[in-house]
PDB file of C-alpha atoms in Angstrom:
ATOM      1  CA  MET H   1     -42.255  13.636 114.217  1.00  0.00           C
ATOM      2  CA  GLY H   2     -38.591  13.540 112.983  1.00  0.00           C
ATOM      3  CA  GLU H   3     -37.729  11.661 109.737  1.00  0.00           C
ATOM      4  CA  ARG H   4     -36.545   8.195 110.132  1.00  0.00           C
ATOM      5  CA  ILE H   5     -33.127   6.771 108.767  1.00  0.00           C
ATOM      6  CA  ILE H   6     -33.731   3.485 106.584  1.00  0.00           C
ATOM      7  CA  LYS H   7     -29.603   1.777 106.810  1.00  0.00           C
ATOM      8  CA  ILE H   8     -28.296   1.423 103.434  1.00  0.00           C
ATOM      9  CA  ARG H   9     -28.287  -2.610 104.410  1.00  0.00           C
ATOM     10  CA  THR H  10     -32.247  -2.884 104.912  1.00  0.00           C
ATOM     11  CA  LEU H  11     -32.431  -2.333 100.849  1.00  0.00           C
ATOM     12  CA  ASN H  12     -29.432  -4.203  99.914  1.00  0.00           C
ATOM     13  CA  PRO H  13     -31.215  -7.629  99.231  1.00  0.00           C
ATOM     14  CA  HIS H  14     -33.739  -4.813  97.074  1.00  0.00           C
ATOM     15  CA  ILE H  15     -30.525  -3.274  95.536  1.00  0.00           C
ATOM     16  CA  THR H  16     -27.924  -6.168  95.067  1.00  0.00           C
ATOM     17  CA  CYS H  17     -27.614  -9.033  92.199  1.00  0.00           C
ATOM     18  CA  LYS H  18     -28.458 -12.499  92.700  1.00  0.00           C
ATOM     19  CA  ILE H  19     -25.497 -13.806  90.792  1.00  0.00           C
ATOM     20  CA  CYS H  20     -22.979 -11.871  92.014  1.00  0.00           C
ATOM     21  CA  HIS H  21     -24.659 -10.363  95.041  1.00  0.00           C
ATOM     22  CA  GLY H  22     -22.971  -6.657  94.585  1.00  0.00           C
ATOM     23  CA  TYR H  23     -25.000  -3.800  93.815  1.00  0.00           C
ATOM     24  CA  LEU H  24     -26.941  -3.492  90.599  1.00  0.00           C
ATOM     25  CA  ILE H  25     -23.959  -2.248  87.818  1.00  0.00           C
ATOM     26  CA  ASP H  26     -26.332  -0.962  84.579  1.00  0.00           C
ATOM     27  CA  ALA H  27     -29.525  -3.011  85.857  1.00  0.00           C
ATOM     28  CA  THR H  28     -31.188  -5.028  83.555  1.00  0.00           C
ATOM     29  CA  THR H  29     -35.470  -6.981  84.088  1.00  0.00           C
ATOM     30  CA  VAL H  30     -36.232  -9.863  82.689  1.00  0.00           C
ATOM     31  CA  THR H  31     -39.916  -8.823  81.273  1.00  0.00           C
ATOM     32  CA  GLU H  32     -41.754 -12.273  81.561  1.00  0.00           C
ATOM     33  CA  CYS H  33     -40.685 -12.524  85.858  1.00  0.00           C
ATOM     34  CA  LEU H  34     -39.533  -9.304  86.888  1.00  0.00           C
ATOM     35  CA  HIS H  35     -36.281 -10.225  88.087  1.00  0.00           C
ATOM     36  CA  THR H  36     -33.619  -8.149  88.017  1.00  0.00           C
ATOM     37  CA  PHE H  37     -29.268  -8.156  87.809  1.00  0.00           C
ATOM     38  CA  CYS H  38     -26.072  -6.510  86.207  1.00  0.00           C
ATOM     39  CA  LYS H  39     -26.486  -6.569  82.752  1.00  0.00           C
ATOM     40  CA  SER H  40     -22.882  -8.606  82.458  1.00  0.00           C
ATOM     41  CA  CYS H  41     -23.660 -10.950  84.696  1.00  0.00           C
ATOM     42  CA  VAL H  42     -26.903 -11.824  83.514  1.00  0.00           C
ATOM     43  CA  VAL H  43     -25.975 -11.467  79.956  1.00  0.00           C
ATOM     44  CA  LYS H  44     -23.560 -14.227  80.776  1.00  0.00           C
ATOM     45  CA  HIS H  45     -26.118 -16.301  82.694  1.00  0.00           C
ATOM     46  CA  LEU H  46     -28.857 -16.555  79.959  1.00  0.00           C
ATOM     47  CA  GLU H  47     -26.029 -16.618  77.014  1.00  0.00           C
ATOM     48  CA  GLU H  48     -25.571 -21.114  79.330  1.00  0.00           C
ATOM     49  CA  GLU H  49     -28.938 -20.912  80.368  1.00  0.00           C
ATOM     50  CA  ASN H  50     -32.807 -20.111  79.224  1.00  0.00           C
ATOM     51  CA  THR H  51     -33.984 -19.615  82.406  1.00  0.00           C
ATOM     52  CA  CYS H  52     -34.438 -16.964  84.823  1.00  0.00           C
ATOM     53  CA  PRO H  53     -31.309 -17.118  87.131  1.00  0.00           C
ATOM     54  CA  ASP H  54     -33.067 -16.015  90.064  1.00  0.00           C
ATOM     55  CA  PRO H  55     -32.977 -19.495  92.035  1.00  0.00           C
ATOM     56  CA  ASP H  56     -36.590 -19.094  93.585  1.00  0.00           C
ATOM     57  CA  CYS H  57     -38.071 -18.392  90.578  1.00  0.00           C
ATOM     58  CA  GLN H  58     -35.490 -20.453  87.997  1.00  0.00           C
ATOM     59  CA  LEU H  59     -38.755 -19.975  85.100  1.00  0.00           C
ATOM     60  CA  VAL H  60     -37.920 -20.261  81.214  1.00  0.00           C
ATOM     61  CA  ILE H  61     -37.382 -17.018  79.407  1.00  0.00           C
ATOM     62  CA  HIS H  62     -37.438 -18.181  75.653  1.00  0.00           C
ATOM     63  CA  GLN H  63     -36.674 -21.205  74.983  1.00  0.00           C
ATOM     64  CA  SER H  64     -33.845 -20.493  72.233  1.00  0.00           C
ATOM     65  CA  HIS H  65     -33.495 -17.240  72.766  1.00  0.00           C
ATOM     66  CA  PRO H  66     -33.281 -15.712  75.608  1.00  0.00           C
ATOM     67  CA  LEU H  67     -31.816 -13.092  75.978  1.00  0.00           C
ATOM     68  CA  ASN H  68     -34.044 -10.824  73.941  1.00  0.00           C
ATOM     69  CA  TYR H  69     -36.700 -10.994  76.909  1.00  0.00           C
ATOM     70  CA  ILE H  70     -34.304  -8.262  78.658  1.00  0.00           C
ATOM     71  CA  ASN H  71     -34.254  -4.385  79.378  1.00  0.00           C
ATOM     72  CA  PHE H  72     -32.439  -2.270  81.027  1.00  0.00           C
ATOM     73  CA  ASP H  73     -34.367  -0.667  84.420  1.00  0.00           C
ATOM     74  CA  ARG H  74     -33.023   3.130  83.916  1.00  0.00           C
ATOM     75  CA  THR H  75     -35.092   3.869  87.388  1.00  0.00           C
ATOM     76  CA  MET H  76     -33.514   0.972  88.554  1.00  0.00           C
ATOM     77  CA  GLN H  77     -30.253   1.386  87.942  1.00  0.00           C
ATOM     78  CA  ASP H  78     -31.155   5.372  89.187  1.00  0.00           C
ATOM     79  CA  MET H  79     -32.277   5.118  92.536  1.00  0.00           C
ATOM     80  CA  VAL H  80     -29.355   2.696  93.158  1.00  0.00           C
ATOM     81  CA  TYR H  81     -27.061   4.981  92.522  1.00  0.00           C
ATOM     82  CA  LYS H  82     -28.456   6.949  94.137  1.00  0.00           C
ATOM     83  CA  LEU H  83     -29.046   4.758  97.424  1.00  0.00           C
ATOM     84  CA  VAL H  84     -24.841   4.104  97.282  1.00  0.00           C
ATOM     85  CA  PRO H  85     -22.301   6.763  97.801  1.00  0.00           C
ATOM     86  CA  GLU H  86     -20.013   7.138  95.050  1.00  0.00           C
ATOM     87  CA  LEU H  87     -20.844   3.376  93.829  1.00  0.00           C
ATOM     88  CA  GLU H  88     -21.584   5.452  89.791  1.00  0.00           C
ATOM     89  CA  GLU H  89     -18.035   7.242  89.772  1.00  0.00           C
ATOM     90  CA  ASN H  90     -16.263   4.002  90.590  1.00  0.00           C
ATOM     91  CA  GLU H  91     -18.547   2.233  87.892  1.00  0.00           C
ATOM     92  CA  ILE H  92     -17.434   5.041  85.297  1.00  0.00           C
ATOM     93  CA  ASN H  93     -13.176   4.582  86.570  1.00  0.00           C
ATOM     94  CA  ARG H  94     -12.966   0.951  85.627  1.00  0.00           C
ATOM     95  CA  GLU H  95     -15.501   1.060  82.811  1.00  0.00           C
ATOM     96  CA  ARG H  96     -12.563   3.780  81.518  1.00  0.00           C
ATOM     97  CA  GLU H  97      -9.872   1.185  82.751  1.00  0.00           C
ATOM     98  CA  PHE H  98     -11.106  -1.398  80.728  1.00  0.00           C
ATOM     99  CA  TYR H  99     -11.047   0.790  77.437  1.00  0.00           C
ATOM    100  CA  ARG H 100      -6.963   1.329  78.785  1.00  0.00           C
ATOM    101  CA  VAL H 101      -5.387  -0.889  79.674  1.00  0.00           C
ATOM    102  CA  ARG H 102      -7.877  -1.936  75.735  1.00  0.00           C
ATOM    103  CA  GLY H 103      -5.886   0.465  74.071  1.00  0.00           C
ATOM    104  CA  LEU H 104      -9.799   1.198  72.479  1.00  0.00           C
ATOM    105  CA  PRO H 105     -11.450   4.686  73.120  1.00  0.00           C
ATOM    106  CA  TYR H 106     -13.816   5.522  75.862  1.00  0.00           C
ATOM    107  CA  PRO H 107     -17.116   6.043  74.732  1.00  0.00           C
ATOM    108  CA  LYS H 108     -18.025   8.821  76.442  1.00  0.00           C
ATOM    109  CA  GLU H 109     -15.304  10.303  75.831  1.00  0.00           C
ATOM    110  CA  ILE H 110     -15.910  10.294  72.064  1.00  0.00           C
ATOM    111  CA  PRO H 111     -16.942  14.360  70.702  1.00  0.00           C
ATOM    112  CA  LEU H 112     -19.913  14.338  68.869  1.00  0.00           C
ATOM    113  CA  ASP H 113     -19.828  15.146  64.472  1.00  0.00           C
ATOM    114  CA  ASN H 114     -21.459  15.343  62.168  1.00  0.00           C
ATOM    115  CA  ALA H 115     -22.861  11.652  61.752  1.00  0.00           C
ATOM    116  CA  LYS H 116     -25.181  11.699  64.582  1.00  0.00           C
ATOM    117  CA  VAL H 117     -29.242  12.159  64.093  1.00  0.00           C
ATOM    118  CA  ARG H 118     -30.224  15.641  64.277  1.00  0.00           C
ATOM    119  CA  GLU H 119     -33.776  15.827  66.466  1.00  0.00           C
ATOM    120  CA  GLU H 120     -36.100  16.956  63.121  1.00  0.00           C
ATOM    121  CA  ASP H 121     -35.183  13.771  61.381  1.00  0.00           C
ATOM    122  CA  THR H 122     -37.297  11.557  64.887  1.00  0.00           C
ATOM    123  CA  LYS H 123     -39.754  14.814  65.651  1.00  0.00           C
ATOM    124  CA  GLU H 124     -42.990  13.250  64.726  1.00  0.00           C
ATOM    125  CA  LYS H 125     -46.259  12.232  65.855  1.00  0.00           C
ATOM    126  CA  GLY H 126     -45.646   8.901  67.636  1.00  0.00           C
ATOM    127  CA  VAL H 127     -42.024   9.286  68.602  1.00  0.00           C
ATOM    128  CA  GLU H 128     -41.077   9.378  71.400  1.00  0.00           C
ATOM    129  CA  SER H 129     -39.861  13.237  72.881  1.00  0.00           C
ATOM    130  CA  ASP H 130     -37.330  12.058  75.659  1.00  0.00           C
ATOM    131  CA  TYR H 131     -34.143  11.907  72.641  1.00  0.00           C
ATOM    132  CA  HIS H 132     -31.615  11.882  75.882  1.00  0.00           C
ATOM    133  CA  ARG H 133     -29.159  15.066  74.782  1.00  0.00           C
ATOM    134  CA  PHE H 134     -26.458  13.739  77.566  1.00  0.00           C
ATOM    135  CA  ASP H 135     -26.674   9.783  77.699  1.00  0.00           C
ATOM    136  CA  GLU H 136     -23.684   7.899  76.791  1.00  0.00           C
ATOM    137  CA  GLN H 137     -23.501   7.831  72.728  1.00  0.00           C
ATOM    138  CA  VAL H 138     -22.469   5.423  69.431  1.00  0.00           C
ATOM    139  CA  ASN H 139     -21.038   5.092  66.398  1.00  0.00           C
ATOM    140  CA  ILE H 140     -23.878   2.864  64.414  1.00  0.00           C
ATOM    141  CA  SER H 141     -23.676   2.369  60.668  1.00  0.00           C
ATOM    142  CA  LEU H 142     -26.060   0.765  58.696  1.00  0.00           C
ATOM    143  CA  GLU H 143     -25.588  -1.362  56.239  1.00  0.00           C
ATOM    144  CA  CYS H 144     -29.092  -3.485  53.848  1.00  0.00           C
ATOM    145  CA  MET H 145     -28.896  -6.793  52.873  1.00  0.00           C
ATOM    146  CA  ALA H 146     -31.102  -7.555  50.451  1.00  0.00           C
ATOM    147  CA  ASN H 147     -30.500  -4.484  48.266  1.00  0.00           C
ATOM    148  CA  ASP H 148     -33.218  -6.380  45.227  1.00  0.00           C
ATOM    149  CA  HIS H 149     -36.067  -5.107  47.904  1.00  0.00           C
ATOM    150  CA  LEU H 150     -34.739  -2.665  50.164  1.00  0.00           C
ATOM    151  CA  LYS H 151     -32.858   0.841  49.299  1.00  0.00           C
ATOM    152  CA  SER H 152     -29.444   1.301  50.639  1.00  0.00           C
ATOM    153  CA  LEU H 153     -29.639   4.796  53.516  1.00  0.00           C
ATOM    154  CA  LYS H 154     -28.005   7.587  51.778  1.00  0.00           C
ATOM    155  CA  ARG H 155     -26.273   8.530  55.246  1.00  0.00           C
ATOM    156  CA  LYS H 156     -24.757   5.550  56.493  1.00  0.00           C
ATOM    157  CA  TYR H 157     -23.557   5.913  59.413  1.00  0.00           C
ATOM    158  CA  ILE H 158     -25.528   8.247  63.256  1.00  0.00           C
ATOM    159  CA  ARG H 159     -24.764   9.074  66.161  1.00  0.00           C
ATOM    160  CA  VAL H 160     -27.590   7.995  68.430  1.00  0.00           C
ATOM    161  CA  SER H 161     -28.050   7.438  72.107  1.00  0.00           C
ATOM    162  CA  SER H 162     -26.791   4.499  73.732  1.00  0.00           C
ATOM    163  CA  GLN H 163     -30.161   4.210  75.035  1.00  0.00           C
ATOM    164  CA  ALA H 164     -31.562   4.012  71.724  1.00  0.00           C
ATOM    165  CA  THR H 165     -33.396   0.759  71.257  1.00  0.00           C
ATOM    166  CA  VAL H 166     -33.653  -1.055  68.257  1.00  0.00           C
ATOM    167  CA  THR H 167     -37.277  -0.148  67.300  1.00  0.00           C
ATOM    168  CA  GLN H 168     -37.098   3.500  67.278  1.00  0.00           C
ATOM    169  CA  ILE H 169     -32.867   2.389  64.925  1.00  0.00           C
ATOM    170  CA  LYS H 170     -36.594   0.277  62.826  1.00  0.00           C
ATOM    171  CA  LYS H 171     -38.839   3.710  62.919  1.00  0.00           C
ATOM    172  CA  PHE H 172     -35.706   5.662  61.626  1.00  0.00           C
ATOM    173  CA  ILE H 173     -34.664   3.322  58.580  1.00  0.00           C
ATOM    174  CA  ALA H 174     -38.964   2.730  57.708  1.00  0.00           C
ATOM    175  CA  LYS H 175     -38.837   6.201  57.333  1.00  0.00           C
ATOM    176  CA  TYR H 176     -36.118   6.788  54.465  1.00  0.00           C
ATOM    177  CA  VAL H 177     -36.701   2.540  52.924  1.00  0.00           C
ATOM    178  CA  CYS H 178     -39.975   2.654  53.136  1.00  0.00           C
ATOM    179  CA  ASP H 179     -42.293   5.803  52.919  1.00  0.00           C
ATOM    180  CA  GLY H 180     -43.609   5.577  56.604  1.00  0.00           C
ATOM    181  CA  MET H 181     -42.379   5.173  59.694  1.00  0.00           C
ATOM    182  CA  GLU H 182     -45.838   2.881  60.322  1.00  0.00           C
ATOM    183  CA  LYS H 183     -43.786   0.575  58.545  1.00  0.00           C
ATOM    184  CA  TYR H 184     -40.668  -0.435  61.334  1.00  0.00           C
ATOM    185  CA  LYS H 185     -42.370  -3.313  61.558  1.00  0.00           C
ATOM    186  CA  ASP H 186     -41.743  -4.795  58.165  1.00  0.00           C
ATOM    187  CA  VAL H 187     -37.595  -4.155  58.874  1.00  0.00           C
ATOM    188  CA  ASP H 188     -35.478  -6.795  60.771  1.00  0.00           C
ATOM    189  CA  ILE H 189     -32.423  -5.527  62.083  1.00  0.00           C
ATOM    190  CA  LEU H 190     -29.529  -8.045  62.731  1.00  0.00           C
ATOM    191  CA  CYS H 191     -25.991  -7.571  64.239  1.00  0.00           C
ATOM    192  CA  ASN H 192     -23.578 -10.061  63.004  1.00  0.00           C
ATOM    193  CA  ASN H 193     -26.239 -12.000  61.136  1.00  0.00           C
ATOM    194  CA  GLU H 194     -28.045 -12.375  64.498  1.00  0.00           C
ATOM    195  CA  LEU H 195     -31.452 -11.332  64.354  1.00  0.00           C
ATOM    196  CA  LEU H 196     -32.305  -8.457  67.311  1.00  0.00           C
ATOM    197  CA  GLY H 197     -34.902  -8.084  70.089  1.00  0.00           C
ATOM    198  CA  LYS H 198     -37.358  -4.841  69.570  1.00  0.00           C
ATOM    199  CA  ASP H 199     -36.738  -3.536  72.510  1.00  0.00           C
ATOM    200  CA  HIS H 200     -32.756  -3.935  73.199  1.00  0.00           C
ATOM    201  CA  THR H 201     -30.888  -0.604  73.523  1.00  0.00           C
ATOM    202  CA  LEU H 202     -27.630  -0.324  71.702  1.00  0.00           C
ATOM    203  CA  LYS H 203     -25.678   0.086  74.711  1.00  0.00           C
ATOM    204  CA  PHE H 204     -26.887  -3.620  75.260  1.00  0.00           C
ATOM    205  CA  VAL H 205     -26.250  -5.004  71.515  1.00  0.00           C
ATOM    206  CA  TYR H 206     -22.785  -2.970  71.724  1.00  0.00           C
ATOM    207  CA  VAL H 207     -22.607  -4.935  74.538  1.00  0.00           C
ATOM    208  CA  THR H 208     -23.569  -8.845  73.720  1.00  0.00           C
ATOM    209  CA  ARG H 209     -23.068  -8.983  70.258  1.00  0.00           C
ATOM    210  CA  TRP H 210     -19.925  -6.333  69.626  1.00  0.00           C
ATOM    211  CA  ARG H 211     -17.366  -7.046  72.433  1.00  0.00           C
ATOM    212  CA  PHE H 212     -13.646  -6.050  71.666  1.00  0.00           C
ATOM    213  CA  GLN H 213     -14.268  -4.958  68.734  1.00  0.00           C
ATOM    214  CA  ASN H 214     -13.951  -1.266  67.116  1.00  0.00           C
ATOM    215  CA  PRO H 215     -16.363   1.318  66.907  1.00  0.00           C
ATOM    216  CA  PRO H 216     -18.639   2.522  64.659  1.00  0.00           C
ATOM    217  CA  LEU H 217     -21.374  -1.269  66.077  1.00  0.00           C
ATOM    218  CA  ARG H 218     -22.404  -2.288  62.226  1.00  0.00           C
ATOM    219  CA  LEU H 219     -26.572  -3.356  62.278  1.00  0.00           C
ATOM    220  CA  GLN H 220     -27.797  -4.709  58.710  1.00  0.00           C
ATOM    221  CA  TYR H 221     -31.149  -4.654  58.499  1.00  0.00           C
ATOM    222  CA  ARG H 222     -33.146  -6.261  56.048  1.00  0.00           C
ATOM    223  CA  PRO H 223     -36.954  -6.944  55.624  1.00  0.00           C
ATOM    224  CA  SER H 224     -38.968  -8.830  58.247  1.00  0.00           C
ATOM    225  CA  ILE H 225     -38.633 -12.619  57.973  1.00  0.00           C
ATOM    226  CA  GLU H 226     -41.898 -13.901  59.515  1.00  0.00           C
ATOM    227  CA  LEU H 227     -41.438 -16.943  61.856  1.00  0.00           C
TER     228      LEU H 227
END
């Protein structure tokens, strides 16, 4: 029995964004209904609306903070890049041109330096073992907002994978300022004085909270405030 050939157009409904109708770029999924869109498309939509952009869904994601309920979908994005020839290369070229015309450094070409988080800082029981060594990297600074309750980090500037989540940064902070990584829930992370969702990746935070600003990405931490 020969191999079955499937034409790409038969898969298009599953790998295209229902907002821009193009192939998914930085595929981002709404956690409440699992519909997926381009990150830039869904972020722009949720800055004005609180419902799922899918016209057949329209679920209210969250009354006041819908951006906290979307996540980067690595599996979907890898699938799209494998199915659509040259899409990834074209997107990288577009990103490079975007930064060039604005006189900004292209993040994927910033060389490694001594400020990156070392493996031994995170290689403990209960911490994810995938260090994303070859991911795009992002430089961040971590500033304490409440010196009377939490001590400042000795190493304020660090470098990590852009796919690291806010929860992983909270664990890093908790290890050094709360005397135990298990106390990470006692720490809030903010950017531009806005509380960040625990599942946000740093790339998502960079794009939605730090657009057109020079690196490093500046994050603040404080004792958790129960809502």
